[in-house]
PDB file of C-alpha atoms and ligand atoms in Angstrom:
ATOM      1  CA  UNK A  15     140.581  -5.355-112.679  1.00  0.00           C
ATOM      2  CA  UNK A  16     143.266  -4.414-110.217  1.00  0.00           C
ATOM      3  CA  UNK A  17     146.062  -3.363-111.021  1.00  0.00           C
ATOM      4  CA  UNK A  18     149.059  -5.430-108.881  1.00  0.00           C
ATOM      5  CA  UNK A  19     149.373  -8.903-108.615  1.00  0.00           C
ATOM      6  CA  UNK A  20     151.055 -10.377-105.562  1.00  0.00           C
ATOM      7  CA  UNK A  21     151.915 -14.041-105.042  1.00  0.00           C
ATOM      8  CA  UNK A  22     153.066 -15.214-101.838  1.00  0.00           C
ATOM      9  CA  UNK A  23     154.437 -18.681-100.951  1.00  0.00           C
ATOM     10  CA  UNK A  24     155.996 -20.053 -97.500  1.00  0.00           C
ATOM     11  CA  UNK A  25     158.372 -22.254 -98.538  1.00  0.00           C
ATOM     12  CA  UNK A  26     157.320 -26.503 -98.702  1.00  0.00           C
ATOM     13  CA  UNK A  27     157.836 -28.814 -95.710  1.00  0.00           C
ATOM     14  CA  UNK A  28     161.415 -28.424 -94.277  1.00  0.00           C
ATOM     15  CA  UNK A  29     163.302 -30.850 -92.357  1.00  0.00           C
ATOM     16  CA  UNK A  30     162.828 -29.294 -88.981  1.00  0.00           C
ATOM     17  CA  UNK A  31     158.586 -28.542 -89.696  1.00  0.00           C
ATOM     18  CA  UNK A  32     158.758 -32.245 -90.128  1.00  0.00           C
ATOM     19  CA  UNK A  33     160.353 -32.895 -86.678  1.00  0.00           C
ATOM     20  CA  UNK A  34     158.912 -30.209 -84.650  1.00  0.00           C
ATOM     21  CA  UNK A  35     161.780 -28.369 -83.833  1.00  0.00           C
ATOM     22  CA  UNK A  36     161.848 -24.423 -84.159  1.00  0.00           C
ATOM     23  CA  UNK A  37     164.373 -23.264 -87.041  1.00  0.00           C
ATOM     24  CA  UNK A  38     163.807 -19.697 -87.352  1.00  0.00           C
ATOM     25  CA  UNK A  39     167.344 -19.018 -89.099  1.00  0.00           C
ATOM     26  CA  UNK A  40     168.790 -22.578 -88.817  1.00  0.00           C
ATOM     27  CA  UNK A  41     169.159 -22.930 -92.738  1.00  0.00           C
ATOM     28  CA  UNK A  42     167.657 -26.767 -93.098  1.00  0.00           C
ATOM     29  CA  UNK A  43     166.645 -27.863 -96.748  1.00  0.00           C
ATOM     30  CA  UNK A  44     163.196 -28.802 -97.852  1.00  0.00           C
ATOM     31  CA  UNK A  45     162.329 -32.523 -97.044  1.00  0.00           C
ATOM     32  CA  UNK A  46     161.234 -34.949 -99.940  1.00  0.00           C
ATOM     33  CA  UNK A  47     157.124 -33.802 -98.936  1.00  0.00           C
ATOM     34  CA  UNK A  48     158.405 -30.335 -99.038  1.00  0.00           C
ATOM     35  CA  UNK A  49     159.504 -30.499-102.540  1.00  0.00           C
ATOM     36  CA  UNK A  50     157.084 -32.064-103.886  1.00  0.00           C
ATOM     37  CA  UNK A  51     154.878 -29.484-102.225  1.00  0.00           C
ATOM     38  CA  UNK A  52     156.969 -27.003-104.012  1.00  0.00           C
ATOM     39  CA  UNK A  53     156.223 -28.256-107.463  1.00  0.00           C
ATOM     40  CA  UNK A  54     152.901 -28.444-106.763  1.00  0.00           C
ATOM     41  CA  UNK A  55     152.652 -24.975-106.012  1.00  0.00           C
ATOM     42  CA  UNK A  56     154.551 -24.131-109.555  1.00  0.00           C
ATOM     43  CA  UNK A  57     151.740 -26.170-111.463  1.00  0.00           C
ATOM     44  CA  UNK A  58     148.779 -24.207-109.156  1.00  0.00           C
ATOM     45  CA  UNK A  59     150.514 -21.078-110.525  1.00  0.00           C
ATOM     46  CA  UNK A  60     150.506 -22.743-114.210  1.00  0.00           C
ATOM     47  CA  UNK A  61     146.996 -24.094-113.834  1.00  0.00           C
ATOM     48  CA  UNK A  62     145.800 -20.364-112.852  1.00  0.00           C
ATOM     49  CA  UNK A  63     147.425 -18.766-115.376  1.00  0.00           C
ATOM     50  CA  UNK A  64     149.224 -17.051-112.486  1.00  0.00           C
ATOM     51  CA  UNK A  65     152.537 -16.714-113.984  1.00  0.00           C
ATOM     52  CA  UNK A  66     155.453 -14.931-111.896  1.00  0.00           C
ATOM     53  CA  UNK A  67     157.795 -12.013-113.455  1.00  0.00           C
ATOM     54  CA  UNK A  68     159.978 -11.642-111.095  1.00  0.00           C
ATOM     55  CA  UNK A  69     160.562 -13.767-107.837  1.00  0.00           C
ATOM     56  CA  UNK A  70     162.147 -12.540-104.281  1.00  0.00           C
ATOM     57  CA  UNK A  71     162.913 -14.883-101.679  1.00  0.00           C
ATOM     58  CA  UNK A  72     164.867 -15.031 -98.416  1.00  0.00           C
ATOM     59  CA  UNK A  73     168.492 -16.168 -97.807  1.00  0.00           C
ATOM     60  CA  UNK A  74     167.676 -19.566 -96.659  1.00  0.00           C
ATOM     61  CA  UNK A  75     167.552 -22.557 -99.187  1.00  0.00           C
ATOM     62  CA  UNK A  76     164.113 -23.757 -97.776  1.00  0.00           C
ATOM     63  CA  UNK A  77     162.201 -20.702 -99.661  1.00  0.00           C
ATOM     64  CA  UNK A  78     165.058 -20.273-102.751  1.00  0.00           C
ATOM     65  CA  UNK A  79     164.497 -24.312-103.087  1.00  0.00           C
ATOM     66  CA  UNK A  80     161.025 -23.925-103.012  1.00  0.00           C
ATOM     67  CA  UNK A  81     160.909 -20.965-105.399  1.00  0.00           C
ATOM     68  CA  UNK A  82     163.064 -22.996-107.824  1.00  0.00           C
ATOM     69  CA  UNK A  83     161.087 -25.805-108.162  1.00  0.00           C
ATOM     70  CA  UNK A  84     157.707 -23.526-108.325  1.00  0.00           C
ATOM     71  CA  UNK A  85     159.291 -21.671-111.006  1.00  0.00           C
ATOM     72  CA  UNK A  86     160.477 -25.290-112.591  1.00  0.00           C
ATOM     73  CA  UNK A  87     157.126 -26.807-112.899  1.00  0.00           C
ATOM     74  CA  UNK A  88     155.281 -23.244-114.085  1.00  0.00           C
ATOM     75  CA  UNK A  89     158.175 -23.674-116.471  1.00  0.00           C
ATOM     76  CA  UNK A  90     159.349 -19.738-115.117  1.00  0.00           C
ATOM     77  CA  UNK A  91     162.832 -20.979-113.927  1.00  0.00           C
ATOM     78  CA  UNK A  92     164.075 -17.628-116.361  1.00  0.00           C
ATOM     79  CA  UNK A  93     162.844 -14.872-114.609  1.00  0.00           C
ATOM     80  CA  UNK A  94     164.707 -12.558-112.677  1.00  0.00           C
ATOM     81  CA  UNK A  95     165.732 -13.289-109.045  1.00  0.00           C
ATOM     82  CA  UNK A  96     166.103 -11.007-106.010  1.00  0.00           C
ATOM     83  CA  UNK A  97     166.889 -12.068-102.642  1.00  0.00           C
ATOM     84  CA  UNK A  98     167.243 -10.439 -99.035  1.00  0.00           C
ATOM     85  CA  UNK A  99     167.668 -11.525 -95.478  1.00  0.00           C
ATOM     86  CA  UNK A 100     164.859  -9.296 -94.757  1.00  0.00           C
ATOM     87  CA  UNK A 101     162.376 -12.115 -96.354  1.00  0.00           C
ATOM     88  CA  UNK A 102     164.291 -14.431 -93.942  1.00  0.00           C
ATOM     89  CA  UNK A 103     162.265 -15.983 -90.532  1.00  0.00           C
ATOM     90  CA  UNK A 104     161.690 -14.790 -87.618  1.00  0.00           C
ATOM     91  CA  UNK A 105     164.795 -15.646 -85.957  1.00  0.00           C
ATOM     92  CA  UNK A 106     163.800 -17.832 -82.962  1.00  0.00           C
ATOM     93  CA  UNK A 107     166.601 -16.602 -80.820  1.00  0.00           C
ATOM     94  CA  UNK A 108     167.312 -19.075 -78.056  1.00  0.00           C
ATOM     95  CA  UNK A 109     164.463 -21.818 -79.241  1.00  0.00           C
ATOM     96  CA  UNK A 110     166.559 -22.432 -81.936  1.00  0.00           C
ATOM     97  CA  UNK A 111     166.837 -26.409 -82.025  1.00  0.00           C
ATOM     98  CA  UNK A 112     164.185 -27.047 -79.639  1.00  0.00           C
ATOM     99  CA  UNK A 113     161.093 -29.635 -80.182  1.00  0.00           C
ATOM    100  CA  UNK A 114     158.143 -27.339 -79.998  1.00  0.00           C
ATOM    101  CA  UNK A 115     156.054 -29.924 -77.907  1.00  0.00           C
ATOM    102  CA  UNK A 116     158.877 -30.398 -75.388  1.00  0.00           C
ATOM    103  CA  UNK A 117     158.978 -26.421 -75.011  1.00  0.00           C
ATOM    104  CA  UNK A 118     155.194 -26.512 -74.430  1.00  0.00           C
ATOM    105  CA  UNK A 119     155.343 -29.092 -72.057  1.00  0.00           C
ATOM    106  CA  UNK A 120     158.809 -27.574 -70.038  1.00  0.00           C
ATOM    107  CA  UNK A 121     157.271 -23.895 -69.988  1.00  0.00           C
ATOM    108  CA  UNK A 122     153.136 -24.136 -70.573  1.00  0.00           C
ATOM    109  CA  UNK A 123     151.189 -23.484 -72.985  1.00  0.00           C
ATOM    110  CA  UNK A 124     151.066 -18.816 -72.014  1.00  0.00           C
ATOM    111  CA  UNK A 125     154.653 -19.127 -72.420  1.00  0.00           C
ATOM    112  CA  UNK A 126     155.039 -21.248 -75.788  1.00  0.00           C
ATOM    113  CA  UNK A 127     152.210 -18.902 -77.456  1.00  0.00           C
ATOM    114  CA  UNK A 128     153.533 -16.003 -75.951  1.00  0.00           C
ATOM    115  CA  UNK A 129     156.844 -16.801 -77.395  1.00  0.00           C
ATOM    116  CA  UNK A 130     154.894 -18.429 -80.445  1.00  0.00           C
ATOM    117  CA  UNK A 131     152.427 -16.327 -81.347  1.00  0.00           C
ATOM    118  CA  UNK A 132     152.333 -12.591 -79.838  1.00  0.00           C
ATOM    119  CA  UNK A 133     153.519  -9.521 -81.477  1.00  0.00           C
ATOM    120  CA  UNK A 134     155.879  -8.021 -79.440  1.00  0.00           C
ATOM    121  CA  UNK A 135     157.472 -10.662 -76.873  1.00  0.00           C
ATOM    122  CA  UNK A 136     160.490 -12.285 -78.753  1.00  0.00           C
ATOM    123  CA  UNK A 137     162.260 -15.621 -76.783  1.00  0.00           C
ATOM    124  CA  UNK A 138     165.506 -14.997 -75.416  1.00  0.00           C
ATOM    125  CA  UNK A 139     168.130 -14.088 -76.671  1.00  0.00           C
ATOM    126  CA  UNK A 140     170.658 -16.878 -78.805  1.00  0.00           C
ATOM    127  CA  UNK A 141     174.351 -15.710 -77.945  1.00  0.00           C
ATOM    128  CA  UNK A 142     176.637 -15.337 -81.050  1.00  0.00           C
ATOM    129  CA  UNK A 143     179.018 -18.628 -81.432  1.00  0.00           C
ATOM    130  CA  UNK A 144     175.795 -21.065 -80.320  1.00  0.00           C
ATOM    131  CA  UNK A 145     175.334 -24.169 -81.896  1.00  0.00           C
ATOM    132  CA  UNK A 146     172.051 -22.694 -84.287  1.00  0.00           C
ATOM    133  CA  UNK A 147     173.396 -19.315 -84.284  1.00  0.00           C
ATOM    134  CA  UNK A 148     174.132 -18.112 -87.730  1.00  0.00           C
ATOM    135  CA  UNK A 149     176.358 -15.103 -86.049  1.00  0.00           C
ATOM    136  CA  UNK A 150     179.594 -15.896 -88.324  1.00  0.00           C
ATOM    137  CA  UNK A 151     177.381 -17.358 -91.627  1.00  0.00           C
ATOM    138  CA  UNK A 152     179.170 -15.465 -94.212  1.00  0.00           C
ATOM    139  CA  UNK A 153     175.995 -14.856 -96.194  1.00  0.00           C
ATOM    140  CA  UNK A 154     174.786 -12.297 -93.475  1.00  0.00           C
ATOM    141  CA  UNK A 155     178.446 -10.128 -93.623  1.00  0.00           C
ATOM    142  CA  UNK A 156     176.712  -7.130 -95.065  1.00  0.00           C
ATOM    143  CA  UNK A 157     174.076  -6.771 -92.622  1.00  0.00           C
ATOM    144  CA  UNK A 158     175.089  -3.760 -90.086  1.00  0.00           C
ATOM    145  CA  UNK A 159     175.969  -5.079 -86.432  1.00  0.00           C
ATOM    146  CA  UNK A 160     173.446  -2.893 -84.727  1.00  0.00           C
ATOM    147  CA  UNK A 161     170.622  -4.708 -87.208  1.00  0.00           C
ATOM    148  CA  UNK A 162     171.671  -8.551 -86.601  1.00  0.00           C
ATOM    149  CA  UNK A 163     169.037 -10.406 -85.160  1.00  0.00           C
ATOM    150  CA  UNK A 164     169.649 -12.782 -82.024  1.00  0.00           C
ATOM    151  CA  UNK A 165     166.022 -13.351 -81.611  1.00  0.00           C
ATOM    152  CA  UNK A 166     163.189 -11.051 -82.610  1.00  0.00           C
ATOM    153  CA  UNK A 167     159.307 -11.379 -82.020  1.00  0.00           C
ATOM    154  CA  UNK A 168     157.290 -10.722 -85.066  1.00  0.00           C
ATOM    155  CA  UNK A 169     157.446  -6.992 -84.484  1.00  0.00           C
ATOM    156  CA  UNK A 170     161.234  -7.021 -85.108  1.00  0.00           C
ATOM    157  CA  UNK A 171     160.074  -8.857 -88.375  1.00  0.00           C
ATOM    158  CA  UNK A 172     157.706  -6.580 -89.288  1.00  0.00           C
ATOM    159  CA  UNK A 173     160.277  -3.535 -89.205  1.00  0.00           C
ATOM    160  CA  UNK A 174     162.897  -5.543 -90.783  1.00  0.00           C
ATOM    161  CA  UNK A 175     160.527  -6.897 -93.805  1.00  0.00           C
ATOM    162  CA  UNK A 176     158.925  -3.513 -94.684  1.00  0.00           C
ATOM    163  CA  UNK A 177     162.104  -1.611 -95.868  1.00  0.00           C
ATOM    164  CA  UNK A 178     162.301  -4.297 -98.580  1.00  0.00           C
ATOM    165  CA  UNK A 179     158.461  -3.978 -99.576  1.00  0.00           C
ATOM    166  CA  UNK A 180     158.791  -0.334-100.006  1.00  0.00           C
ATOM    167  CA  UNK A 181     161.961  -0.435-101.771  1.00  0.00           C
ATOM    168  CA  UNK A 182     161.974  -3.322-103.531  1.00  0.00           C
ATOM    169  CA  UNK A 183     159.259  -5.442-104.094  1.00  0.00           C
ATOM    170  CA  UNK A 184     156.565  -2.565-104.827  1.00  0.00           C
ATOM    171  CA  UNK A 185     158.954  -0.757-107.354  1.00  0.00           C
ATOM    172  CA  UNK A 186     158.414  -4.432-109.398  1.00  0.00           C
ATOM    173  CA  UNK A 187     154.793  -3.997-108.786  1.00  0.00           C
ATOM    174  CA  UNK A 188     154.564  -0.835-109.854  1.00  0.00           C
ATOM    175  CA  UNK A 189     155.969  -2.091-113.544  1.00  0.00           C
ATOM    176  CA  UNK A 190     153.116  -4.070-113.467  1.00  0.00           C
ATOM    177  CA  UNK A 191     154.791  -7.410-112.827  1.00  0.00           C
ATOM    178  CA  UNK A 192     153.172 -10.432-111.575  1.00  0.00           C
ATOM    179  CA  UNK A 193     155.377 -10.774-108.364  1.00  0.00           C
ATOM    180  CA  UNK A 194     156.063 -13.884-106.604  1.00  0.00           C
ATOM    181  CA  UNK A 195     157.701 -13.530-102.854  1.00  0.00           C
ATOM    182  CA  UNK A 196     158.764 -17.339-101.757  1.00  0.00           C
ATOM    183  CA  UNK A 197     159.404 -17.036 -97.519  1.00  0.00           C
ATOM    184  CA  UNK A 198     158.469 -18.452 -94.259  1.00  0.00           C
ATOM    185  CA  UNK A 199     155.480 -18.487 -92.137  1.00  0.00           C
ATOM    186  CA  UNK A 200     156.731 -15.941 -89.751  1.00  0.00           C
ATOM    187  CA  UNK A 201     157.933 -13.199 -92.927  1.00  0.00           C
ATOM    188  CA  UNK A 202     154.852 -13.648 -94.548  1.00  0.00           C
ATOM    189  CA  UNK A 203     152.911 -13.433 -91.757  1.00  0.00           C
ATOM    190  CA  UNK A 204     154.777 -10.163 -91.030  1.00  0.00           C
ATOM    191  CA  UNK A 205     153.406  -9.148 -95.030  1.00  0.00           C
ATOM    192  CA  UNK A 206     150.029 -10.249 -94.670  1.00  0.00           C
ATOM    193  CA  UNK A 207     149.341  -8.072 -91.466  1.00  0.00           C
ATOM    194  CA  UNK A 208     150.248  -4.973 -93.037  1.00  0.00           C
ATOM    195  CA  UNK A 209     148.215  -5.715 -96.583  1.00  0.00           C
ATOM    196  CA  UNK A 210     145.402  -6.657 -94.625  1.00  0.00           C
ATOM    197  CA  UNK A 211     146.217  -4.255 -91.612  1.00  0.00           C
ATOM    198  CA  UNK A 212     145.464  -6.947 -89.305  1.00  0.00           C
ATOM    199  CA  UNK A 213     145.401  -5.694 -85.705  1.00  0.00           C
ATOM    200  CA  UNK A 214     148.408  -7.026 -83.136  1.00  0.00           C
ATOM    201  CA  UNK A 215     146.127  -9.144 -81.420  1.00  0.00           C
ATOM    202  CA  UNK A 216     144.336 -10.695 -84.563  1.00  0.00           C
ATOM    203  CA  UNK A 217     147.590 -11.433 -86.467  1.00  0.00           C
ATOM    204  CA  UNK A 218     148.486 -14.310 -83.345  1.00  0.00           C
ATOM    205  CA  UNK A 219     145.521 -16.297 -84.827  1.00  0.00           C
ATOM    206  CA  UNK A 220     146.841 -16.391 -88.458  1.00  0.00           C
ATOM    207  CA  UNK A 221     148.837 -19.550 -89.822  1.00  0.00           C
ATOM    208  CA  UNK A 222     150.568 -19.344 -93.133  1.00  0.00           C
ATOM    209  CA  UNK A 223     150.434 -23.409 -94.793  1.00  0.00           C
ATOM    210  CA  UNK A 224     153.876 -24.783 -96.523  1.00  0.00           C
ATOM    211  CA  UNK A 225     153.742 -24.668-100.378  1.00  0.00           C
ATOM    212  CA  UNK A 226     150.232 -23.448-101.323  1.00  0.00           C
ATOM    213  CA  UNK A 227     150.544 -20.016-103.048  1.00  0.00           C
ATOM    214  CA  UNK A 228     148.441 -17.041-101.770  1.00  0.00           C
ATOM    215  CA  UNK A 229     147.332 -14.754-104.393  1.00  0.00           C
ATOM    216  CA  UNK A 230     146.850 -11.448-104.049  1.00  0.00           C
ATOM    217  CA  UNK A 231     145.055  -8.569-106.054  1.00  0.00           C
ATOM    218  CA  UNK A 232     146.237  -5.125-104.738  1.00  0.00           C
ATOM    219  CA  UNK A 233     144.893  -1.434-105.877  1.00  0.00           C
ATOM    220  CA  UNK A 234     146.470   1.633-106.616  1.00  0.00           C
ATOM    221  CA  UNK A 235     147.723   1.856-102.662  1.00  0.00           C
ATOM    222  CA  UNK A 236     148.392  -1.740-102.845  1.00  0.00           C
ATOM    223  CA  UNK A 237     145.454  -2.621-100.803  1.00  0.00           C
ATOM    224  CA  UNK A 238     143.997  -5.947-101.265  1.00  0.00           C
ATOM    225  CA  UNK A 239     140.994  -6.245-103.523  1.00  0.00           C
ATOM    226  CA  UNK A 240     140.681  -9.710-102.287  1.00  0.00           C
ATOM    227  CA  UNK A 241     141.290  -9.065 -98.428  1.00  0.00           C
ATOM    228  CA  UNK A 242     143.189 -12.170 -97.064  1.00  0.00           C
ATOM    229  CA  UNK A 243     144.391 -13.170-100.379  1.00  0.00           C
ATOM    230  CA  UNK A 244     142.554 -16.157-102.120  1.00  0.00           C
ATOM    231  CA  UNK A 245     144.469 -19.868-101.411  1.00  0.00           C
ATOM    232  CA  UNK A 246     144.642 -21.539-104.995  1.00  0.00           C
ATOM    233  CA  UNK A 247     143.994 -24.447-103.172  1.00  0.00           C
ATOM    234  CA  UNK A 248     142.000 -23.538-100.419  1.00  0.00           C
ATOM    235  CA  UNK A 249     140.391 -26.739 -99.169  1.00  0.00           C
ATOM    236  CA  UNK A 250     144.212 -28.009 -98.914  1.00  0.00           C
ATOM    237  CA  UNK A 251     145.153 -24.525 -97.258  1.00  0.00           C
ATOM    238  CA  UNK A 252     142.203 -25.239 -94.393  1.00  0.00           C
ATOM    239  CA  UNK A 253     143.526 -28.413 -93.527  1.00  0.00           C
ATOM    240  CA  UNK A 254     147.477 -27.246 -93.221  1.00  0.00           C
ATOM    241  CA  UNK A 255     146.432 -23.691 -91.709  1.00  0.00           C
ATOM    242  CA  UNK A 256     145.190 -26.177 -88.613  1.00  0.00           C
ATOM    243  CA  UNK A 257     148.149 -28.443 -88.400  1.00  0.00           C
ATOM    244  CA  UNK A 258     150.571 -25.239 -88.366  1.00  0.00           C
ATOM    245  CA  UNK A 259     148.380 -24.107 -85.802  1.00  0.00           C
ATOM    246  CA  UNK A 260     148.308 -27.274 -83.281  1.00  0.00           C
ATOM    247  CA  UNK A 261     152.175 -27.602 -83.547  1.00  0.00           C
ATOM    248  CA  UNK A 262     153.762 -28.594 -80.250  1.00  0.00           C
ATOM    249  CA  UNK A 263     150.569 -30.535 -79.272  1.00  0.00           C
ATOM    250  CA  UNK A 264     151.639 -33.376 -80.920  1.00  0.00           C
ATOM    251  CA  UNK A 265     155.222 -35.508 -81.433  1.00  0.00           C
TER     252      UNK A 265
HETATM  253  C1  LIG B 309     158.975 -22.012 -88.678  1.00  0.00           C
HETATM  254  C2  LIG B 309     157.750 -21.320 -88.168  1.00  0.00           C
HETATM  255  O1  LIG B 309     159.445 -21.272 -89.768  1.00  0.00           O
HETATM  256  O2  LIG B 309     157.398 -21.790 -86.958  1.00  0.00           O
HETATM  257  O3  LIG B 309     160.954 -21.152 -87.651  1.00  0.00           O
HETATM  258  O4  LIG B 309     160.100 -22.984 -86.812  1.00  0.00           O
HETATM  259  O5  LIG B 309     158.194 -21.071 -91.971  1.00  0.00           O
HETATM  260  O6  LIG B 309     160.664 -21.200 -91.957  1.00  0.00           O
HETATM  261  O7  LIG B 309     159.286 -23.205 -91.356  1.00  0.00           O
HETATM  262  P1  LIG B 309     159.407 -21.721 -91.330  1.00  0.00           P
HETATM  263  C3  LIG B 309     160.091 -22.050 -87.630  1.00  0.00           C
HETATM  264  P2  LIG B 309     156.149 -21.300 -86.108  1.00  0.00           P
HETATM  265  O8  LIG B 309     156.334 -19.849 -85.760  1.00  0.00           O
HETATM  266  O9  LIG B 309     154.895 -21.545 -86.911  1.00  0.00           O
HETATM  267  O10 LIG B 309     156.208 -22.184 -84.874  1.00  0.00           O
END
């Protein structure tokens, strides 16, 4: 049996997923799909036996929302809570606000997966003071100027998330906790490539569904034993992992 069990959930259907626009660090709340998507994710967890020790989320209600109602219906709402912005999005930068489908048709489709999709070319920049820039949110004070986002590709993410794996998520794991992380498709996708050391090009082709937990079993080096993780509702998973992917084609 291995030894570490990771749980990973991007956060139910927010109110921007629902209207196409790109949020990155907007902080919208779950819609009413979104959190019932949430619960169901808490009974998956129940109905596997999968029960959560600890849970670590983002700074943005979409993913503590979703975590709380999870935890509600796998009746878990007790156990201890840690929370970073380095769990938060991908900040979108200057596509902050912006219908996906209307940025595919204004700039092509190269450009809107480029910006999308590829490791290491983030949109422009979003100048502090925007309207969807979070540059005076009090909840990011204690983040050091030099490390402030104002866009970042899913590189940037990738160096931002893995501090708080090393320091804080696999300590729990190595207690032998069942951890739950509850994020967003860009964070977790950012996760998954280094468990399953997906390549920079391969990781563009991997979608993250809202509000079906990924479960994964990791070794002593907290390598998957289960590479990809293992859906707990994988038909449901198939569907969604297409309809994150043909976003912007339709609205
Ligand atoms: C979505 C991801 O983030 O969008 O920022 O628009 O997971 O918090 O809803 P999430 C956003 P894509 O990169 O899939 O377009």
């Amino acid at each position: 049996d291995a030894p570490y069990k990771l749980i990973l959930l991007r956060h139910g259907e927010s109110e921007w997923n629902a209207k196409n626009l790109f949020t990155g660090w907007v902080d919208v709340n779950l819609n009413e799909k979104g959190e019932k998507e949430a619960v169901r994710g808490g009974e998956l967890l129940k109905d596997a036996g999968l029960l959560p020790d600890v849970v670590h989320t983002s700074l943005q209600k979409r993913a503590i929302r979703t975590a709380q109602l999870a935890l509600e219906a796998a009746d878990r709402l007790w156990i201890p809570v840690r929370r970073s912005w380095r769990l938060n999005e991908r900040h979108y930068g200057a596509l902050q606000g912006k219908d996906k489908a209307q940025t595919l048709a204004e700039f092509g489709e190269e450009q809107f997966m480029l910006w999308r999709r590829s490791y290491d070319t983030p949109p422009p920049p979003l100048e502090d003071g925007a309207e969807w820039s979070q540059s005076d949110d009090p909840r990011y004070a204690t983040i050091p100027p030099e490390l402030r986002p104002r866009t970042e590709c899913l590189k940037d993410v990738v160096q931002r998330m893995l501090p708080y794996w090393y320091d804080s998520i696999v300590p729990d794991l190595l207690t032998g906790r069942t951890v739950l992380v509850a994020a967003h498709g860009n964070s977790l996708r950012a996760l998954v490539k280094h468990l399953d050391g997906i390549s920079d090009a391969d990781i563009a082709g991997l979608n993250i569904p809202t509000g079906i937990p990924l479960s994964y079993d990791l070794d002593t080096d907290f390598r998957p034993v289960n590479p990809g993780g293992t859906y707990l509702d994988p038909e449901a998973a198939k569907a969604a992992i297409e309809a994150v992917k043909n976003q912007g084609k339709k609205k």
